[in-house]
Coordinates of C-alpha atoms in Angstrom, one line a residue:
M151 CA 139.8 139.9 59.6
F152 CA 142.3 140.7 62.6
D153 CA 143.1 139.1 65.8
V154 CA 143.3 142.4 67.5
I155 CA 142.5 145.9 66.2
I156 CA 143.9 149.0 68.2
V157 CA 141.6 152.0 67.8
G158 CA 144.3 155.0 68.1
G159 CA 147.5 155.5 66.8
G160 CA 149.1 157.3 69.9
A161 CA 151.5 156.3 72.5
A162 CA 149.4 153.8 74.2
G163 CA 148.3 152.2 71.0
F164 CA 151.9 152.0 69.7
F165 CA 153.2 150.5 73.0
A166 CA 150.8 148.0 73.2
A167 CA 150.7 146.9 69.5
I168 CA 154.5 146.2 70.0
R169 CA 153.9 144.1 73.2
I170 CA 151.3 142.4 71.6
A171 CA 153.4 141.2 68.5
E172 CA 156.2 140.4 70.8
N173 CA 154.3 137.9 72.6
S174 CA 152.1 136.5 69.9
P175 CA 153.9 136.9 66.8
N176 CA 151.2 134.9 64.9
L177 CA 148.3 137.4 65.8
K178 CA 147.4 139.5 63.1
V179 CA 147.1 143.2 64.4
A180 CA 146.2 146.6 63.2
I181 CA 146.5 149.9 64.4
L182 CA 143.5 152.2 63.2
E183 CA 144.2 155.9 63.2
K184 CA 141.5 158.6 62.5
G185 CA 144.4 161.2 61.1
K186 CA 147.0 161.5 58.5
G187 CA 149.7 160.7 61.0
V188 CA 150.6 159.0 64.2
L189 CA 152.1 159.6 67.4
A190 CA 150.7 163.2 67.5
K191 CA 151.1 163.9 71.1
V192 CA 154.7 162.1 71.2
K193 CA 155.7 164.5 68.7
V194 CA 154.8 167.7 70.6
S195 CA 155.8 166.8 74.0
G196 CA 158.5 168.2 76.1
G197 CA 158.6 171.2 73.5
G198 CA 159.5 168.6 70.7
R199 CA 161.9 166.7 72.6
C200 CA 159.2 164.0 74.2
N201 CA 159.3 163.8 78.1
V202 CA 159.0 160.0 78.2
T203 CA 158.6 159.5 81.5
H204 CA 159.7 160.6 85.3
A205 CA 162.6 159.4 87.4
E206 CA 160.5 158.3 90.2
F207 CA 161.0 154.6 90.2
D208 CA 158.9 153.6 93.7
P209 CA 155.5 152.5 92.3
R210 CA 153.5 154.1 95.4
A211 CA 155.6 157.4 95.1
L212 CA 154.8 157.3 91.5
S213 CA 151.5 156.8 91.6
K214 CA 150.9 160.1 93.9
N215 CA 151.2 161.9 90.9
Y216 CA 147.6 161.2 89.7
P217 CA 144.8 163.4 90.5
R218 CA 142.3 160.8 89.2
G219 CA 143.5 156.8 89.4
E220 CA 146.1 157.0 92.1
K221 CA 144.6 154.1 93.8
E222 CA 144.1 151.8 90.5
I223 CA 147.0 152.5 89.1
L224 CA 149.2 151.6 91.8
G225 CA 148.9 147.5 91.2
P226 CA 149.8 148.1 87.3
F227 CA 152.9 150.2 88.5
H228 CA 154.2 147.3 90.3
K229 CA 154.1 145.3 87.2
F230 CA 155.3 147.9 84.9
C231 CA 156.9 151.2 86.1
S232 CA 159.4 153.8 85.1
G233 CA 162.2 151.7 85.4
D234 CA 160.6 149.3 83.0
T235 CA 160.1 152.0 80.5
V236 CA 163.8 152.9 80.8
A237 CA 164.5 149.3 79.7
F238 CA 162.3 149.1 77.0
F239 CA 163.8 151.9 75.1
E240 CA 167.6 151.1 76.2
E241 CA 167.1 147.5 74.8
R242 CA 166.0 149.5 71.3
G243 CA 168.8 151.7 71.4
V244 CA 167.3 154.5 73.1
Q245 CA 169.2 156.5 75.8
L246 CA 167.3 158.4 78.2
K247 CA 168.7 161.1 80.3
I248 CA 167.2 162.4 83.8
E249 CA 166.8 166.4 84.2
E250 CA 167.1 168.1 87.3
D251 CA 163.4 168.2 88.1
G252 CA 163.1 164.6 87.4
R253 CA 161.8 164.5 83.8
M254 CA 163.3 162.0 81.4
F255 CA 164.2 162.6 77.9
P256 CA 165.9 160.9 74.9
T257 CA 169.4 162.1 74.9
S258 CA 169.0 163.1 71.3
N259 CA 166.6 165.5 72.7
S260 CA 164.1 164.9 69.9
S261 CA 161.0 163.2 69.9
Q262 CA 161.6 161.9 66.8
T263 CA 163.7 159.5 68.1
I264 CA 160.7 157.9 70.1
I265 CA 158.7 157.9 66.9
D266 CA 161.1 156.3 64.6
C267 CA 161.9 153.8 67.6
F268 CA 158.2 153.0 67.4
L269 CA 157.6 152.9 64.0
N270 CA 160.7 150.5 63.3
E271 CA 159.4 148.2 65.6
V272 CA 155.7 147.7 64.5
N273 CA 157.2 147.5 60.9
K274 CA 159.7 144.8 62.1
L275 CA 156.9 142.8 63.7
G276 CA 154.3 143.0 61.0
V277 CA 151.6 145.6 62.7
Q278 CA 149.5 147.3 60.2
I279 CA 148.7 151.0 60.4
L280 CA 145.5 152.1 58.8
K281 CA 145.6 155.8 58.7
H282 CA 142.2 158.0 57.8
S283 CA 140.3 155.3 59.7
T284 CA 137.9 157.0 61.9
V285 CA 136.0 154.6 63.7
T286 CA 132.1 155.2 63.5
K287 CA 130.8 152.2 65.2
L288 CA 132.0 149.4 67.2
S289 CA 129.6 146.1 67.7
R290 CA 129.5 142.6 68.7
S291 CA 128.7 140.0 65.9
E292 CA 125.7 137.7 66.3
D293 CA 127.1 135.2 67.7
N294 CA 129.2 137.3 70.1
T295 CA 132.8 135.9 69.0
L296 CA 133.8 138.8 66.8
W297 CA 134.0 142.8 67.2
N298 CA 132.5 144.7 63.9
I299 CA 134.5 148.0 63.6
V300 CA 133.1 150.4 61.2
T301 CA 135.3 153.1 59.6
I302 CA 134.9 156.0 57.2
K303 CA 137.0 153.6 55.0
G304 CA 135.2 150.2 55.5
S305 CA 134.8 147.6 58.0
Y306 CA 136.7 145.4 59.8
A307 CA 136.2 142.3 62.3
A308 CA 138.4 141.4 64.9
K309 CA 138.7 138.9 67.7
K310 CA 139.6 141.5 70.5
V311 CA 139.8 145.1 70.3
L312 CA 141.7 147.7 72.3
V313 CA 140.7 151.3 72.9
C314 CA 143.7 153.8 72.9
S315 CA 141.7 156.8 71.5
G316 CA 142.7 159.4 74.0
S317 CA 140.1 162.1 74.8
S318 CA 137.9 161.7 71.8
P319 CA 134.2 162.6 72.5
K320 CA 133.1 160.5 69.4
V321 CA 134.8 157.4 70.8
W322 CA 133.5 157.8 74.5
D323 CA 130.1 158.3 72.7
I324 CA 130.4 154.7 71.0
L325 CA 131.4 153.2 74.3
K326 CA 128.5 154.8 75.9
S327 CA 126.4 153.0 73.3
L328 CA 127.9 149.8 74.5
G329 CA 126.9 150.2 78.2
H330 CA 130.0 152.2 79.4
S331 CA 129.9 154.9 81.9
I332 CA 132.1 157.9 80.9
V333 CA 132.8 160.2 83.4
N334 CA 132.5 163.8 82.2
P335 CA 135.6 165.0 80.3
V336 CA 137.4 168.3 81.5
P337 CA 140.5 170.0 80.9
S338 CA 143.5 169.2 83.3
L339 CA 146.6 170.7 82.2
F340 CA 146.3 174.4 81.6
T341 CA 147.7 177.7 82.3
F342 CA 145.5 180.8 84.1
N343 CA 144.9 183.6 81.8
I344 CA 145.5 186.9 84.1
K345 CA 145.3 190.3 82.8
D346 CA 147.3 192.5 85.5
D347 CA 149.5 195.0 85.2
R348 CA 151.9 193.7 87.7
I349 CA 153.0 190.8 85.4
S350 CA 151.4 191.9 82.0
K351 CA 154.9 193.3 80.4
I352 CA 157.5 190.7 82.0
P353 CA 156.9 187.5 80.2
G354 CA 159.6 185.2 80.6
V355 CA 160.1 185.8 84.4
S356 CA 160.4 182.7 86.2
T357 CA 160.5 182.1 90.2
N358 CA 159.6 180.0 92.7
A359 CA 156.2 180.8 94.4
R360 CA 153.6 179.3 96.6
V361 CA 149.9 179.5 94.9
K362 CA 146.7 178.9 96.7
V363 CA 143.3 179.2 94.7
Y364 CA 140.0 180.7 96.4
K365 CA 136.6 180.8 94.7
Q366 CA 135.7 184.2 96.3
S367 CA 136.0 187.7 94.1
L368 CA 138.9 189.7 94.6
S369 CA 136.9 192.3 96.6
Q370 CA 135.2 189.5 98.9
L371 CA 138.6 188.0 99.8
K372 CA 140.3 191.5 100.4
L373 CA 137.5 192.2 102.8
K374 CA 137.5 188.8 104.7
I375 CA 141.4 189.0 105.0
K376 CA 140.8 192.7 106.3
L377 CA 138.5 191.5 108.8
K378 CA 140.7 188.9 109.8
S379 CA 138.2 186.1 108.9
K380 CA 139.1 182.5 109.5
R381 CA 137.7 181.8 106.1
E382 CA 141.1 183.0 104.4
S383 CA 142.8 179.8 105.3
E384 CA 140.1 178.0 103.3
A385 CA 142.0 177.9 100.3
L386 CA 140.5 175.4 97.6
L387 CA 144.0 174.4 96.0
D388 CA 147.6 175.1 97.2
S389 CA 150.7 174.3 95.4
E390 CA 154.4 175.5 95.4
G391 CA 157.0 175.3 92.9
P392 CA 158.1 177.3 89.7
V393 CA 155.8 179.9 88.4
L394 CA 156.0 181.2 85.0
I395 CA 154.7 184.7 84.0
T396 CA 153.5 184.5 80.3
H397 CA 151.9 186.8 77.7
W398 CA 148.6 185.4 78.8
G399 CA 148.9 185.3 82.6
L400 CA 150.9 182.5 84.7
S401 CA 152.2 179.3 84.0
G402 CA 155.0 176.8 85.1
P403 CA 155.0 173.5 87.3
A404 CA 153.3 175.1 90.1
I405 CA 150.3 176.4 88.4
L406 CA 149.7 173.3 86.1
K407 CA 150.1 170.9 89.4
L408 CA 146.9 173.2 90.5
S409 CA 145.2 172.6 86.8
A410 CA 145.5 169.2 87.1
W411 CA 144.6 168.5 91.1
G412 CA 141.7 171.3 90.5
A413 CA 140.6 170.0 87.0
I414 CA 136.8 169.4 88.0
I415 CA 136.9 172.4 90.9
L416 CA 138.1 175.0 88.3
N417 CA 135.8 173.5 85.5
D418 CA 132.7 174.2 88.1
L419 CA 134.0 177.8 88.8
K420 CA 133.7 178.5 84.8
Y421 CA 137.7 179.3 85.2
N422 CA 136.8 182.6 87.1
F423 CA 138.5 182.5 90.6
V424 CA 141.1 184.2 92.6
I425 CA 144.7 183.1 93.5
K426 CA 147.0 184.5 96.2
V427 CA 150.7 184.1 95.2
N428 CA 153.5 184.2 97.7
W429 CA 156.5 185.2 95.8
L430 CA 158.8 184.4 99.0
P431 CA 157.6 181.0 99.7
E432 CA 160.3 180.6 102.1
Y433 CA 158.9 183.5 104.4
H434 CA 155.1 183.8 106.3
S435 CA 153.7 187.0 105.5
E436 CA 154.5 188.4 109.1
A437 CA 158.1 187.9 108.8
V438 CA 158.7 190.2 105.6
L439 CA 157.7 193.3 107.2
P440 CA 160.6 193.3 109.6
L441 CA 163.0 192.2 107.4
L442 CA 162.2 195.0 105.2
M443 CA 162.3 197.2 108.1
E444 CA 166.0 196.2 108.6
I445 CA 166.9 196.9 104.9
K446 CA 165.5 200.2 105.4
E447 CA 168.2 200.7 108.0
V448 CA 170.8 199.4 106.0
E449 CA 170.3 200.6 102.4
V450 CA 169.4 204.1 103.7
K451 CA 170.7 206.0 100.5
K452 CA 169.5 203.8 97.9
T453 CA 166.1 203.7 96.2
V454 CA 163.8 201.0 96.9
L455 CA 163.0 200.4 93.3
K456 CA 166.6 199.6 92.3
T457 CA 167.5 197.7 95.2
K458 CA 166.4 194.2 94.6
A459 CA 166.7 193.6 98.3
L460 CA 164.9 189.9 98.2
D461 CA 165.6 186.7 96.2
I462 CA 163.0 187.5 93.1
P463 CA 163.7 188.4 89.6
R464 CA 164.2 191.8 89.2
R465 CA 161.7 193.0 86.6
L466 CA 159.1 191.6 89.1
W467 CA 160.4 193.3 92.0
I468 CA 160.4 196.5 90.0
N469 CA 156.7 196.0 89.3
L470 CA 155.7 194.9 93.0
V471 CA 157.5 198.1 94.3
K472 CA 155.6 200.3 91.9
A473 CA 152.3 198.2 92.9
A474 CA 153.1 199.3 96.5
N475 CA 152.7 203.0 95.5
I476 CA 156.4 203.4 96.1
P477 CA 157.5 206.3 93.8
E478 CA 160.8 205.7 91.4
Q479 CA 163.1 207.9 93.3
L480 CA 162.3 207.4 96.9
K481 CA 165.1 206.1 99.1
W482 CA 164.8 203.4 101.7
A483 CA 165.7 206.1 104.3
D484 CA 162.2 207.7 103.4
V485 CA 159.8 204.9 103.0
S486 CA 157.1 204.7 105.4
K487 CA 155.8 201.9 107.5
V488 CA 152.5 201.9 105.8
Q489 CA 154.5 201.6 102.0
L490 CA 156.5 198.8 103.5
Q491 CA 153.6 197.1 104.6
E492 CA 151.8 197.4 101.3
L493 CA 155.1 196.1 99.6
A494 CA 155.2 193.1 101.9
S495 CA 151.7 192.3 100.9
Q496 CA 152.5 192.5 97.4
L497 CA 155.7 190.2 98.1
T498 CA 153.6 187.5 100.1
D499 CA 149.9 188.1 99.3
C500 CA 149.6 189.0 96.0
R501 CA 145.9 188.6 94.7
F502 CA 145.0 187.8 91.1
L503 CA 141.9 187.4 89.2
V504 CA 141.8 184.6 87.1
N505 CA 139.6 184.5 84.0
G506 CA 139.8 181.8 81.8
K507 CA 142.4 179.3 80.7
S508 CA 144.9 178.5 78.0
T509 CA 146.0 175.1 76.9
F510 CA 149.5 174.5 78.1
K511 CA 151.4 174.4 74.7
E512 CA 150.1 171.6 72.5
E513 CA 150.6 168.7 75.6
F514 CA 146.5 169.1 76.6
V515 CA 145.4 166.3 79.0
T516 CA 141.8 165.5 79.8
A517 CA 140.5 164.6 83.1
G518 CA 137.6 162.0 82.6
G519 CA 136.9 158.9 80.6
V520 CA 135.9 155.5 81.2
D521 CA 134.8 154.8 84.5
L522 CA 137.4 153.2 86.6
K523 CA 134.8 150.7 88.0
E524 CA 134.2 149.3 84.8
I525 CA 137.7 148.2 84.0
N526 CA 139.8 145.1 85.4
F527 CA 143.0 146.6 86.3
K528 CA 144.8 143.2 85.9
T529 CA 144.1 142.9 82.3
F530 CA 142.6 146.3 81.3
E531 CA 139.6 144.1 79.8
S532 CA 136.2 145.7 80.1
K533 CA 134.1 144.2 83.0
I534 CA 131.0 144.6 80.7
H535 CA 132.2 143.2 77.6
K536 CA 134.6 140.4 76.8
N537 CA 137.6 140.9 74.6
L538 CA 137.1 144.8 74.7
F539 CA 140.3 146.4 76.5
F540 CA 141.4 149.9 77.4
A541 CA 144.7 151.9 77.7
G542 CA 146.0 155.4 78.0
E543 CA 143.8 158.7 78.4
V544 CA 140.8 157.0 77.2
I545 CA 140.3 156.1 80.7
N546 CA 139.6 158.4 83.7
I547 CA 143.3 158.4 84.8
D548 CA 145.2 161.5 84.2
A549 CA 148.7 162.9 85.8
I550 CA 150.6 166.0 86.5
T551 CA 152.8 167.5 84.1
G552 CA 156.3 165.8 84.2
G553 CA 156.5 162.6 82.1
F554 CA 153.8 160.9 84.2
N555 CA 150.7 161.0 81.5
F556 CA 153.3 158.9 79.4
Q557 CA 154.1 156.3 82.0
N558 CA 150.3 156.1 82.1
A559 CA 150.4 155.2 78.4
W560 CA 153.4 152.7 78.9
T561 CA 151.9 150.8 82.1
T562 CA 148.3 150.7 80.7
G563 CA 149.4 149.6 77.2
Y564 CA 151.7 146.8 78.5
L565 CA 149.2 145.5 80.9
A566 CA 146.5 145.5 78.1
A567 CA 148.8 143.7 75.7
E568 CA 149.3 140.9 78.6
G569 CA 145.7 140.7 78.9
I570 CA 144.9 140.5 75.2
T571 CA 147.8 137.8 74.4
K572 CA 147.2 135.6 77.5
G573 CA 146.6 132.4 76.0
A574 CA 146.2 133.4 72.6

């Protein structure tokens, strides 16, 4: 018999367990983890460095990074924000650093530092960790005073249950059986699969770009642009930032932001759509042709291919020049206006057909989960069942990449712990 059972040994579960045990040392607390290890997502986050949070310390500005849950998470951020996260770790001897893009990591550059911190705390506070304990059933006792939790290893009883199981379809099914509504889960953070000679042989190239998403086929989009249809401006999604060329297609912050904000839209399109990339986001399409004409006058004796005339990676410039049907040995003096127009189009209006997605490393995130209308955001208690609480990705809140999803775990875990221990 436990006072509190936490379902899920991830970031939110551990953070909540620590806060519960600190607030009420007399409570008997256990974490049920389905796997053989805990904190798996913490381990792989940030390429093994653990992107703990983001250096955005204003609650309202922070909430703008959540495609789902922006309105609901604002109040909780006023109670526990990224600055509180920094203080939590520093109080336990873990120093964090801010990188240029605002992401925050332990100064050790190792996720093991965060894992060790959590494990030391729960051991010190007497929280039990029960591994290989997949939950198969959750129900109320006959007198409605306890929760009965059935796992593949045995059964437990608890006064209160906190569900921090992440994107677990099995747990969502259990919650459905208890009367909760589950918003259909779809992948959030992912990269775009593209097979195209312009990028296929230059993985690792990264540059700032603007990317727009369209649902039309490539031929339809080209036709509409050619006819100067107003429909051209009707992009479904729009993002600007670093774009990384990979073996599979395109990734990087700009792409991942599109995948988060467009999670539902892109799922509806079955991950088949068109993107338009402006590799020179500081320029409008109309401004590039006159610029190329000026370069033509200055670089008369040089070949177009070998003259990286604009601020984009050299390997990308070479591929775009070839895509514009400009021969390797053609000098600027001999390049035609038609060829320059095509080059301008490749630079600022570069279209790719996306056919599928790939998980962003191992840092997968899911949009969907417990309906936000069924949660009290002051305590994170269920509005349907007393003494049932939620935290982390199990609820329908998700964020763009950059430490924001972990901040959601810390904030929701903290406030759920406050709700659980209030009056305990």
